Amino acid sequence: MAVLLYRLGRSAHEHRNLVLGLWLAVLAALIACVGVSGGSTDDRFAVPGTESQRALDDLRETLPEAVGANAQIVISAPEGQRITDPRYGAALAEATAAAQKAPQVSAAVDPLTSGAVSPDGSTAIVQVLYRVEYVDVEDSSVEAIEAIAEKAERDGLETSVGGTVYSSSGIHIGPSEIVGVGVAVIVLVVTFGSLLAAGMSLASALVGVGVGLTGLLALMPLLDISSTALTLALMLGLAVGIDYVLFILARHRQQLARGTAPQESIALAVGTAGSAVVFAGGTVIIALAALSVIGIPFLTTMGLGAAGAVLVSVLAAITLTPALAGYAGARLAPKPGTAAARRAADAGTGKPTLGTRWIRTAVKKPLITILVVAGALAAMALPAAGLRMSLPDNGSAPTGSTERLAYDKVSDKFGPGFNGPLLVLVTQDEAGAKTGAEVVQRLQGLKGVAAVLPPEPTRDPAQSVVQVIPAGGPDSTGTDRLVRDIREAAPGIEKTTDASLAVTGTTAVTIDLSNRLSDSLVPFVLIVVGLSLILLTVVFRSLLIPVKAALGFLLSVAASLGAVVAVFQWGWLADLIGVPHTGPVVSFLPIILIGVLFGLAMDYEVFLVSGIREEWVHTGRARRSVVDGARHSVRVVTAAALIMFTVFAGFVPLDDALIKPIAFALAVGVVIDAFAVRLTLVPAVLALAGRYAWWLPKDLDRLLPDLDVEGTSLQRRPAGKHAKPRAHV
């Protein structure tokens, strides 16, 4: 691998005009393609193979209104008044009639007719049903409903608009993300001590992100790509893109400071640091692509989209970076006599750096270090035992938004279950009102049911739909239990009524999605951990290092999930980061966290441990090699982790209930894994294990391929201008 990348880096440097031209041409072509083809995001959450999804697919044919989007115009009378008073009847009738004429609306139901009036008579809900699903509702349609609500407010009523028409859409870029990138630039400047090197890192990363993101946008007319997938791809592309270029340029500047010619230096940097970049990027890509095996379409596109963005970032790092370095030439070298030059040249003069002192402290009493760090992370992980998963709804919308006001008003006046009703599809051999009434009676007897509405016929005479209002909210454990109870009671009801029951609706689909992801979590972790054991055994020719890396990774994930549960589920420090509503964690957050953090953990592991292994091979002194080998990597790994943290943290202030917790989990996970695990726990474990850290049975050593991630073959190659490195895998 090192040899191939060495040649690639040298070639990109020599043909820099061609390489830069190709990248810019691809970016321009993709931008033009996006401008011509258009396309829109698709934020549907389908769970193929589940009872709720099968029933929902049936209703698309027989009762489209049940599957289509809905809006709620929640109207309240002035305090102390009743909305049913005749003087407010005209306003309700006017609002209903106007909603019926709004674009894309199939029906608007008068609350005085449907009975959608709160028990205290103060509030009513005008139900608005659409012909299309919520992802296809146009902004003008929602604006028309909001205008109707504003007209009712001018008539002296209190109104708010909610329903499924409010959904996250579009890619999210705002001031906080720009600030995050700005902080990343500052970290680059401090790390390199050079504006030129920092600017080159950012330029290469941004071109890669631009190509990756516009590539996804260009595919929108052909594939169902969610807005969350786009935002995740942007977030990961920025973070890994800057980091990967940082690793290569840091090695390049170090070699320039030692007198290596610019072309040879960048080729060596791509062959050595670039090998680790390819390895780390490959692990991220594999882990993200593995999300497709879960069998949930939106998660598949999310994983593949993010994997594609990481792939483009890797390609930009190993091709565009050496090309741009060719334009800078020797100007990238640190100025002689500066601290940056001394660090790059590894002169070893002056007092030890903070990183060196940190490593020395960690390995001074390694057993105590291991116990303290592992104990602290285990304590952080404790809240994860209470992890509950769901998908956000309007209850997670920003405080003060119209959809949040409507959600809270409905919960207060009607009960939380009215925000997440269950649909029970009743199918029988022949239509019969008696059967429907009996089903309603049986469902009313179940625990956790607030109300059961009369059966509603569909276009199929053998079908009807019964709406069940849970006593709890859509994300409550009581509603989850009610869905299970209805399904467990279904066989008994079928025996007495000859009618089959299937629970569906948005709430049931969300519950089934969470259960599917929860069931997939352990197998996914086993796949990821197994992959890390295999890869690191091949890379480092050791048994202890892969086991230590896997256990450290699991500690990082568990501690990160614990922090997420404490903040987003329990409400600790929730106000500090603007969490509008506490409750279950986003269903796919744990799997996304595992996939992304796995790749990043392997990234830091390779850069840190490869330097330690190199010292061990040269000196044979186990504990000394930990300090001397790690000190070369501490500054770069620290800078990389800080960049990752600032980029992820830049997405936390977003008012997006899907992205906010994911960004928070990744930001916390990076800090924990880089500083607590890789820069503290790993050196302590290696120091405690001594020479046994590098033990591998000889028979196994002969069987394993030599990936040469560290670029050993390049260091052994013969001297001479035209010498070719020995070939390795």
XYZ file of C-alpha atoms in Angstrom:
729
model
C 0.000 0.000 0.000
C 2.782 2.437 0.960
C 4.556 1.945 -2.363
C 1.432 2.575 -4.421
C 0.597 5.692 -2.452
C 4.185 6.930 -2.698
C 3.972 6.726 -6.486
C 0.524 8.323 -6.472
C 1.736 11.245 -4.359
C 4.807 11.753 -6.567
C 2.702 11.627 -9.719
C 0.127 14.076 -8.331
C 2.948 16.469 -7.446
C 4.473 16.237 -10.924
C 1.134 16.634 -12.724
C -0.390 19.138 -10.323
C -2.042 21.240 -13.026
C -3.865 18.192 -14.367
C -4.894 16.959 -10.895
C -6.174 20.346 -9.765
C -7.945 20.850 -13.096
C -9.690 17.471 -12.826
C -10.932 18.140 -9.295
C -12.247 21.586 -10.226
C -13.815 20.233 -13.420
C -15.610 17.465 -11.517
C -16.848 19.992 -8.944
C -18.095 22.364 -11.670
C -19.799 19.528 -13.546
C -21.585 18.331 -10.410
C -22.723 21.858 -9.547
C -24.121 22.234 -13.081
C -25.806 18.839 -12.782
C -27.476 19.826 -9.522
C -28.656 23.092 -11.048
C -30.228 21.312 -14.018
C -31.676 18.210 -12.392
C -33.044 19.754 -9.206
C -34.503 17.079 -6.959
C -35.653 17.172 -3.350
C -34.923 15.327 -0.151
C -37.052 12.402 1.014
C -37.415 12.167 4.797
C -39.773 9.173 4.926
C -38.967 6.549 7.547
C -40.012 3.179 6.123
C -39.297 -0.110 7.910
C -39.826 -2.922 5.369
C -40.985 -6.267 6.716
C -42.708 -4.955 9.835
C -46.403 -5.258 10.586
C -46.853 -1.501 10.723
C -45.207 -0.965 7.332
C -47.223 -3.715 5.609
C -50.473 -2.275 6.945
C -49.414 1.240 5.973
C -48.696 0.062 2.427
C -52.205 -1.483 2.278
C -53.771 1.783 3.425
C -52.004 3.691 0.664
C -54.316 1.865 -1.728
C -57.522 1.688 0.298
C -57.472 4.821 2.487
C -54.842 7.314 1.239
C -55.996 9.962 3.726
C -54.733 7.798 6.589
C -51.222 7.779 5.088
C -51.167 11.322 3.739
C -49.934 14.352 5.613
C -52.078 16.209 8.082
C -52.164 19.621 9.658
C -53.847 20.663 12.875
C -55.236 24.150 13.346
C -55.513 24.316 17.126
C -57.919 27.099 18.105
C -58.580 28.233 21.689
C -61.154 30.693 22.973
C -60.099 33.579 25.222
C -59.516 32.627 28.840
C -62.743 31.789 30.616
C -64.659 31.337 27.338
C -65.782 28.195 25.479
C -64.918 27.587 21.846
C -68.369 26.013 21.389
C -70.128 29.328 22.093
C -72.152 30.473 19.053
C -70.083 33.643 18.656
C -67.004 31.515 17.856
C -68.838 29.055 15.625
C -68.594 31.357 12.617
C -64.797 31.639 13.028
C -64.451 27.833 13.227
C -66.649 27.348 10.175
C -64.718 29.995 8.245
C -61.380 28.398 9.141
C -62.613 24.953 8.100
C -63.983 26.199 4.788
C -60.775 28.102 4.005
C -58.627 25.064 4.869
C -60.737 22.913 2.549
C -59.729 25.190 -0.346
C -56.001 25.263 0.508
C -53.569 23.690 -2.003
C -53.140 19.896 -1.900
C -55.839 19.499 0.792
C -58.286 16.611 0.375
C -60.496 17.366 3.377
C -60.849 19.694 6.347
C -62.981 18.485 9.259
C -65.057 20.886 11.362
C -64.305 20.173 15.050
C -67.940 20.709 16.011
C -68.844 17.901 13.607
C -66.000 15.518 14.481
C -66.106 16.171 18.216
C -62.484 17.382 18.318
C -63.231 19.704 21.220
C -61.370 19.523 24.526
C -63.272 18.308 27.608
C -63.245 21.804 29.125
C -64.662 23.240 25.883
C -61.881 25.805 25.511
C -60.014 24.346 22.530
C -60.902 22.778 19.194
C -58.841 21.166 16.425
C -59.562 21.676 12.722
C -58.131 18.519 11.142
C -56.676 19.115 7.658
C -55.937 16.041 5.517
C -53.701 16.092 2.438
C -53.725 14.039 -0.732
C -49.956 13.592 -0.534
C -47.488 12.397 2.086
C -45.740 14.944 4.259
C -42.509 14.877 2.222
C -44.489 16.070 -0.820
C -46.374 18.903 0.880
C -45.336 22.211 -0.677
C -44.312 25.198 1.418
C -47.141 27.240 -0.091
C -49.653 24.718 1.258
C -48.336 25.072 4.801
C -48.209 28.855 4.465
C -51.876 28.860 3.407
C -52.869 26.991 6.577
C -50.774 29.326 8.720
C -52.521 32.324 7.087
C -55.895 30.836 8.052
C -54.710 30.530 11.660
C -53.502 34.139 11.635
C -56.937 35.267 10.383
C -58.579 33.467 13.331
C -56.162 35.212 15.702
C -57.238 38.578 14.330
C -60.767 37.537 15.257
C -59.693 37.259 18.890
C -58.839 33.562 19.107
C -55.564 31.929 20.112
C -54.192 29.651 17.376
C -51.248 27.465 16.469
C -50.605 25.031 13.623
C -49.099 21.567 13.977
C -49.239 18.157 12.359
C -46.976 16.072 10.169
C -46.628 18.831 7.557
C -43.791 20.147 9.720
C -40.748 18.061 9.042
C -37.001 18.601 8.777
C -35.900 19.270 5.218
C -32.891 20.634 3.426
C -29.235 20.766 4.273
C -28.316 22.709 7.386
C -25.581 25.342 7.218
C -25.620 28.240 9.608
C -23.450 30.562 11.717
C -22.518 27.859 14.238
C -21.061 25.576 11.547
C -19.090 28.484 10.084
C -17.758 29.275 13.566
C -16.798 25.609 13.937
C -14.808 25.709 10.708
C -13.238 29.004 11.816
C -12.056 27.423 15.061
C -10.683 24.487 13.054
C -8.642 26.951 10.978
C -7.238 28.489 14.177
C -6.245 25.010 15.380
C -4.506 24.403 12.046
C -2.618 27.696 12.258
C -1.462 26.954 15.818
C -0.496 23.381 14.893
C 1.482 24.305 11.788
C 2.601 27.768 12.791
C 1.864 28.694 9.162
C -1.077 30.386 7.445
C -0.048 28.826 4.144
C -0.167 25.266 5.499
C -3.445 25.923 7.327
C -5.028 27.449 4.214
C -3.864 24.559 2.046
C -5.366 22.042 4.478
C -8.690 23.834 4.429
C -8.708 24.319 0.649
C -8.084 20.643 -0.064
C -10.710 19.568 2.464
C -13.337 22.013 1.167
C -12.901 20.882 -2.436
C -13.350 17.283 -1.294
C -16.450 18.180 0.725
C -17.841 20.142 -2.216
C -17.438 17.205 -4.598
C -18.883 14.720 -2.110
C -21.882 16.860 -1.234
C -22.762 17.953 -4.771
C -22.409 14.322 -5.834
C -25.124 13.383 -3.330
C -27.306 16.306 -4.418
C -26.935 15.231 -8.051
C -28.230 11.773 -7.140
C -31.423 13.059 -5.493
C -33.608 12.681 -8.618
C -32.566 9.000 -8.765
C -32.344 8.022 -5.090
C -34.362 8.740 -1.950
C -31.864 10.839 0.024
C -32.927 12.414 3.306
C -31.940 15.849 4.557
C -30.311 14.128 7.538
C -28.131 12.104 5.162
C -26.946 15.316 3.501
C -26.176 17.009 6.805
C -24.344 13.943 8.127
C -22.297 13.748 4.924
C -21.396 17.438 5.263
C -20.456 17.053 8.921
C -18.283 13.971 8.382
C -16.776 15.243 5.151
C -15.617 18.447 6.823
C -14.252 16.704 9.913
C -12.332 13.849 8.279
C -11.351 15.938 5.261
C -9.478 18.503 7.352
C -8.016 15.808 9.595
C -6.681 13.651 6.773
C -4.962 16.570 5.077
C -3.534 17.604 8.452
C -1.879 14.202 8.915
C -0.235 14.279 5.493
C 0.917 17.906 5.614
C 2.290 17.496 9.145
C 4.507 14.634 7.924
C 5.456 16.641 4.822
C 6.561 19.675 6.854
C 8.530 17.478 9.228
C 10.471 16.002 6.317
C 11.013 19.408 4.696
C 12.507 20.651 7.963
C 14.963 17.733 7.832
C 16.122 18.744 4.366
C 14.108 16.389 2.145
C 13.365 17.754 -1.333
C 9.718 18.917 -1.721
C 8.701 16.320 -4.344
C 10.296 13.437 -2.455
C 8.894 14.710 0.825
C 5.259 14.886 -0.290
C 5.567 11.471 -1.941
C 6.921 10.010 1.309
C 4.183 11.763 3.297
C 1.480 10.267 1.096
C 3.174 6.869 1.283
C 3.420 6.892 5.091
C 0.786 9.189 6.625
C -1.366 8.632 3.529
C -1.331 4.886 4.185
C -2.780 5.487 7.622
C -5.341 7.875 6.091
C -6.458 5.222 3.600
C -6.639 2.602 6.340
C -8.590 4.855 8.729
C -10.868 6.151 5.976
C -11.458 2.598 4.809
C -12.607 1.543 8.260
C -15.045 4.480 8.440
C -16.379 3.623 4.979
C -16.814 -0.071 5.823
C -18.565 0.697 9.106
C -20.924 3.227 7.500
C -21.643 0.992 4.506
C -22.442 -1.824 6.943
C -25.542 0.151 7.952
C -27.136 -1.149 4.759
C -27.311 -4.707 6.152
C -29.904 -3.584 8.712
C -32.439 -3.354 5.908
C -33.904 0.096 6.566
C -33.850 2.197 3.357
C -33.299 5.662 4.859
C -30.499 4.304 7.057
C -28.913 2.636 4.028
C -28.823 5.895 2.058
C -27.579 7.739 5.122
C -24.730 5.276 5.630
C -23.776 5.047 1.960
C -24.023 8.816 1.495
C -21.746 9.489 4.464
C -19.385 6.713 3.315
C -19.231 8.332 -0.117
C -18.346 11.697 1.439
C -15.532 10.065 3.457
C -14.261 8.265 0.331
C -14.053 11.549 -1.578
C -12.228 13.145 1.381
C -9.658 10.324 1.342
C -9.135 10.713 -2.413
C -8.728 14.475 -2.022
C -6.177 13.994 0.760
C -3.938 11.625 -1.251
C -4.213 13.324 -4.660
C -5.253 16.979 -4.321
C -3.049 17.644 -1.289
C 0.233 16.647 -3.021
C -0.845 18.633 -6.070
C -1.423 21.787 -4.003
C 1.824 21.134 -2.142
C 3.560 21.258 -5.517
C 2.517 24.884 -5.964
C 3.837 25.810 -2.510
C 7.145 23.961 -2.909
C 9.670 24.574 -0.142
C 7.615 27.482 1.255
C 5.691 24.927 3.333
C 8.843 24.226 5.341
C 8.877 25.850 8.806
C 11.091 28.902 9.052
C 14.513 28.003 10.496
C 14.902 28.771 14.178
C 11.194 28.813 14.965
C 9.496 26.507 17.437
C 7.605 24.971 14.523
C 10.910 24.172 12.796
C 12.344 22.571 15.934
C 9.232 20.455 16.380
C 9.130 19.452 12.737
C 12.801 18.572 12.665
C 12.417 16.701 15.956
C 15.510 18.368 17.328
C 14.693 17.346 20.859
C 16.136 20.599 22.256
C 14.521 22.623 24.967
C 12.073 21.479 27.620
C 9.646 18.649 26.836
C 6.356 19.624 25.246
C 3.056 19.383 27.084
C 2.237 16.262 25.084
C 5.468 14.567 26.082
C 4.886 15.413 29.735
C 1.342 14.054 29.477
C 2.531 10.720 28.078
C 5.247 10.458 30.727
C 2.670 11.042 33.455
C 0.367 8.398 31.982
C 3.088 5.725 31.885
C 4.776 6.624 35.188
C 2.272 4.509 37.143
C 0.412 2.729 34.359
C -1.831 0.540 36.509
C -3.188 3.542 38.412
C -3.719 5.388 35.118
C -5.644 2.447 33.683
C -7.860 2.093 36.748
C -8.615 5.828 36.968
C -9.414 6.306 33.268
C -11.381 3.071 32.894
C -13.290 3.798 36.116
C -14.154 7.339 35.017
C -15.380 6.191 31.598
C -17.380 3.349 33.171
C -19.046 5.882 35.482
C -19.862 8.107 32.486
C -21.377 5.088 30.756
C -23.820 4.269 33.575
C -26.701 6.420 32.220
C -26.536 4.433 28.953
C -28.180 1.520 30.790
C -31.415 3.544 30.709
C -31.213 4.283 26.976
C -34.599 4.630 25.284
C -34.910 5.181 21.547
C -37.504 6.806 19.320
C -37.809 9.347 16.522
C -38.422 13.017 17.297
C -41.814 14.573 16.616
C -43.221 18.067 17.017
C -42.706 17.755 20.764
C -38.981 18.089 20.019
C -39.457 21.206 17.898
C -37.918 24.498 19.111
C -39.766 26.132 21.983
C -42.025 28.866 20.648
C -42.422 27.392 17.157
C -46.017 27.022 15.983
C -45.768 23.229 15.726
C -44.403 22.989 19.281
C -47.145 25.285 20.595
C -49.783 23.157 18.880
C -48.247 19.934 20.221
C -48.151 21.243 23.794
C -51.676 22.638 23.588
C -53.075 19.322 22.321
C -51.235 17.421 25.068
C -52.546 19.802 27.713
C -56.159 20.020 26.572
C -56.788 16.617 24.988
C -54.104 14.360 26.439
C -50.641 13.379 25.169
C -51.979 10.385 23.225
C -53.827 12.645 20.777
C -50.424 13.634 19.358
C -49.635 10.027 18.459
C -52.771 7.979 17.725
C -52.469 4.350 16.669
C -54.265 3.008 13.609
C -55.570 -0.535 13.796
C -56.327 -1.999 10.368
C -59.192 -4.485 10.706
C -59.574 -7.001 7.862
C -62.372 -9.564 7.660
C -63.901 -11.886 5.105
C -67.073 -9.817 4.858
C -67.888 -6.302 5.899
C -69.808 -6.033 9.129
C -70.544 -3.215 11.532
C -71.030 -5.705 14.349
C -67.459 -6.992 13.958
C -66.034 -3.473 14.025
C -67.986 -2.627 17.163
C -66.744 -5.782 18.878
C -63.128 -4.962 17.973
C -63.584 -1.464 19.431
C -64.991 -2.928 22.631
C -62.081 -5.359 23.012
C -59.504 -2.616 22.385
C -61.142 -0.306 24.932
C -60.459 -2.894 27.617
C -56.694 -2.787 27.163
C -54.506 -0.978 29.676
C -53.112 2.334 28.485
C -56.013 3.199 26.141
C -57.501 6.675 26.523
C -60.125 6.345 23.786
C -61.078 4.235 20.773
C -62.883 5.914 17.868
C -65.556 4.167 15.784
C -64.364 2.150 12.751
C -63.797 4.118 9.559
C -64.465 2.271 6.287
C -61.922 2.130 3.476
C -62.303 1.599 -0.261
C -62.035 -2.128 0.453
C -65.377 -3.319 1.912
C -63.530 -5.972 3.908
C -61.391 -3.378 5.674
C -61.916 -0.723 8.305
C -59.627 1.432 10.403
C -59.975 1.911 14.146
C -58.141 4.812 15.719
C -56.793 4.123 19.209
C -55.751 7.067 21.385
C -53.063 6.004 23.902
C -53.002 7.410 27.410
C -49.331 8.350 26.983
C -47.443 10.375 24.412
C -45.952 8.961 21.198
C -42.536 8.389 22.797
C -43.740 7.046 26.153
C -43.025 3.518 27.352
C -46.773 3.114 27.923
C -47.512 3.606 24.211
C -44.781 1.132 23.289
C -46.324 -1.396 25.675
C -49.822 -0.720 24.278
C -48.659 -1.575 20.749
C -47.291 -4.888 22.056
C -50.518 -5.544 23.991
C -52.704 -4.972 20.929
C -50.559 -7.338 18.872
C -50.637 -9.960 21.609
C -54.427 -9.626 21.870
C -54.910 -9.822 18.078
C -54.984 -13.672 17.811
C -57.680 -13.884 20.504
C -59.774 -11.187 18.825
C -59.406 -12.963 15.488
C -60.745 -16.204 16.982
C -63.942 -14.563 18.197
C -64.531 -12.110 15.340
C -62.799 -13.684 12.301
C -61.094 -10.312 11.821
C -57.322 -9.866 11.621
C -55.722 -6.818 13.233
C -52.565 -4.908 12.277
C -51.275 -1.913 14.238
C -49.885 0.892 12.090
C -49.641 4.665 11.834
C -46.696 7.000 12.347
C -46.339 6.137 16.038
C -46.347 2.371 15.414
C -43.840 2.706 12.549
C -41.562 4.713 14.848
C -41.814 2.032 17.551
C -41.077 -0.750 15.056
C -38.111 1.209 13.713
C -36.691 1.648 17.210
C -37.152 -2.047 17.962
C -35.471 -3.058 14.691
C -32.499 -0.813 15.411
C -32.301 -1.982 19.026
C -32.239 -5.610 17.877
C -29.505 -4.779 15.325
C -27.287 -2.964 17.817
C -25.485 -5.949 19.357
C -24.791 -7.728 16.020
C -23.534 -4.455 14.559
C -21.194 -3.918 17.519
C -19.883 -7.468 17.154
C -19.208 -6.897 13.441
C -17.385 -3.627 14.102
C -15.344 -4.988 17.024
C -14.507 -8.150 15.082
C -13.378 -6.037 12.134
C -11.146 -3.921 14.393
C -9.543 -7.028 15.904
C -8.704 -8.412 12.479
C -7.445 -5.170 10.951
C -5.274 -4.147 13.889
C -3.803 -7.622 14.216
C -2.703 -7.397 10.581
C -1.392 -3.830 10.930
C 0.532 -4.121 14.206
C 1.406 -7.836 14.256
C 0.180 -8.092 17.843
C -2.625 -9.741 19.819
C -2.769 -7.352 22.773
C -3.029 -4.128 20.774
C -6.213 -5.118 18.887
C -7.905 -6.293 22.100
C -6.878 -3.111 23.899
C -8.075 -0.965 20.977
C -11.449 -2.742 20.826
C -12.040 -2.421 24.569
C -11.044 1.233 24.468
C -13.446 1.806 21.572
C -16.299 0.174 23.514
C -15.521 2.377 26.525
C -15.625 5.472 24.290
C -18.972 4.497 22.772
C -20.525 3.608 26.132
C -19.332 6.840 27.770
C -20.597 8.907 24.812
C -24.018 7.235 24.964
C -24.080 7.856 28.698
C -23.497 11.566 28.093
C -26.249 11.634 25.447
C -28.744 9.946 27.780
C -27.833 12.298 30.649
C -28.353 15.408 28.499
C -31.104 14.529 26.015
C -33.070 11.988 28.057
C -32.532 13.111 31.658
C -32.114 16.811 30.947
C -28.726 17.415 32.572
C -27.286 20.672 31.137
C -30.049 20.547 28.514
C -30.626 24.306 28.669
C -26.925 24.943 28.107
C -26.973 23.437 24.599
C -30.565 24.343 23.784
C -32.347 20.995 24.066
C -36.031 21.966 23.715
C -37.483 18.665 24.906
C -36.106 15.718 26.849
C -37.105 12.187 25.953
C -35.905 9.116 24.087
C -32.719 9.322 22.051
C -32.896 9.347 18.231
C -33.293 5.691 17.197
C -30.370 5.487 14.798
C -27.949 7.574 16.887
C -26.206 4.607 18.601
C -25.502 2.835 15.316
C -24.305 6.027 13.603
C -22.088 6.785 16.618
C -20.594 3.289 16.582
C -19.893 3.375 12.847
C -18.297 6.825 12.789
C -16.420 6.618 16.085
C -14.995 3.246 15.093
C -13.250 4.739 12.089
C -12.005 7.749 14.023
C -10.722 5.552 16.857
C -8.800 3.402 14.370
C -7.453 6.611 12.819
C -5.928 7.833 16.088
C -4.849 4.321 17.053
C -2.844 3.868 13.859
C -1.135 7.268 14.033
C -0.236 6.902 17.692
C 0.738 3.233 17.912
C 2.639 3.125 14.614
C 5.136 5.640 16.015
C 5.475 3.616 19.206
C 5.990 0.405 17.250
C 8.648 2.057 15.095
C 10.583 3.060 18.236
C 10.161 -0.434 19.670
C 11.527 -2.047 16.498
C 14.546 0.291 16.508
C 15.392 0.260 20.234
C 13.767 -2.795 21.801
C 13.066 -0.737 24.945
C 9.367 -1.206 25.679
C 8.492 1.633 28.078
C 10.918 4.137 26.546
C 9.504 3.453 23.086
C 6.012 4.388 24.346
C 7.172 7.884 25.360
C 9.545 8.501 22.440
C 7.172 7.055 19.840
C 4.029 8.765 21.111
C 5.551 12.228 21.411
C 5.887 12.422 17.618
C 2.129 11.958 17.218
C 0.620 13.683 20.251
C 0.479 17.175 18.738
C -1.040 16.015 15.458
C -3.584 13.690 17.117
C -4.530 16.464 19.542
C -5.018 18.932 16.700
C -7.012 16.370 14.695
C -9.287 15.661 17.655
C -9.827 19.364 18.326
C -10.724 19.926 14.680
C -13.167 17.026 14.727
C -14.674 18.330 17.952
C -15.144 21.891 16.681
C -16.713 20.745 13.416
C -19.145 18.388 15.155
C -19.858 20.898 17.927
C -20.700 23.481 15.267
C -23.798 21.442 14.402
C -25.031 21.125 18.005
C -26.786 24.549 18.127
C -29.004 23.568 15.174
C -32.739 23.442 15.893
C -32.898 19.985 14.333
C -33.985 17.180 16.644
C -32.203 14.585 14.486
C -28.845 16.298 13.924
C -28.370 17.965 17.332
C -27.970 14.740 19.398
C -25.885 13.036 16.700
C -23.494 16.000 16.525
C -23.301 16.125 20.333
C -22.586 12.383 20.568
C -19.831 12.581 17.949
C -18.241 15.666 19.535
C -18.178 14.054 22.982
C -17.073 10.708 21.532
C -14.093 12.236 19.721
C -12.876 14.028 22.851
C -13.234 10.922 25.001
C -11.612 8.577 22.506
C -8.722 10.848 21.560
C -7.738 12.224 24.955
C -8.937 9.697 27.527
C -8.423 6.493 25.541
C -5.771 6.969 22.837
C -3.509 9.545 24.517
C -3.869 8.246 28.086
C -5.162 4.703 28.363
C -3.286 3.303 25.355
C 0.224 4.448 26.463
C -0.476 3.175 29.989
C -1.564 -0.266 28.746
C 1.470 -0.558 26.435
C 3.837 0.522 29.195
C 2.314 -1.996 31.615
C 2.453 -4.831 29.060
C 6.036 -4.089 28.058
C 7.457 -6.369 25.362
C 4.383 -8.611 25.566
C 2.399 -5.855 23.842
C 4.129 -6.826 20.573
C 3.850 -10.594 20.859
C 2.323 -12.576 17.989
C 2.566 -16.337 17.389
C 5.059 -17.028 14.602
C 2.663 -19.232 12.665
C 0.057 -16.473 12.652
C 2.681 -13.892 11.706
C 3.561 -15.873 8.575
C -0.101 -16.180 7.556
C -0.978 -12.488 7.862
C -0.467 -10.172 4.862
C 1.841 -7.174 5.186
C -0.260 -4.048 4.626
C 2.731 -1.801 5.390
C 0.561 0.980 6.781
C 3.619 2.500 8.476
C 5.562 2.794 5.205
C 8.414 0.541 6.338
C 9.209 -0.439 2.760
C 9.793 3.212 1.871
C 12.245 3.628 4.719
C 14.190 0.526 3.586
C 14.378 1.394 -0.079
C 17.829 1.809 -1.692
C 19.323 5.276 -1.939
C 19.383 7.050 -5.236
C 17.272 9.374 -7.300
C 15.611 6.694 -9.375
C 15.480 3.921 -6.777
C 12.176 2.129 -6.601
C 10.717 0.995 -3.284
C 10.254 -2.693 -2.675
C 6.731 -3.851 -3.336
C 4.417 -4.592 -0.435
C 0.705 -5.215 -0.297
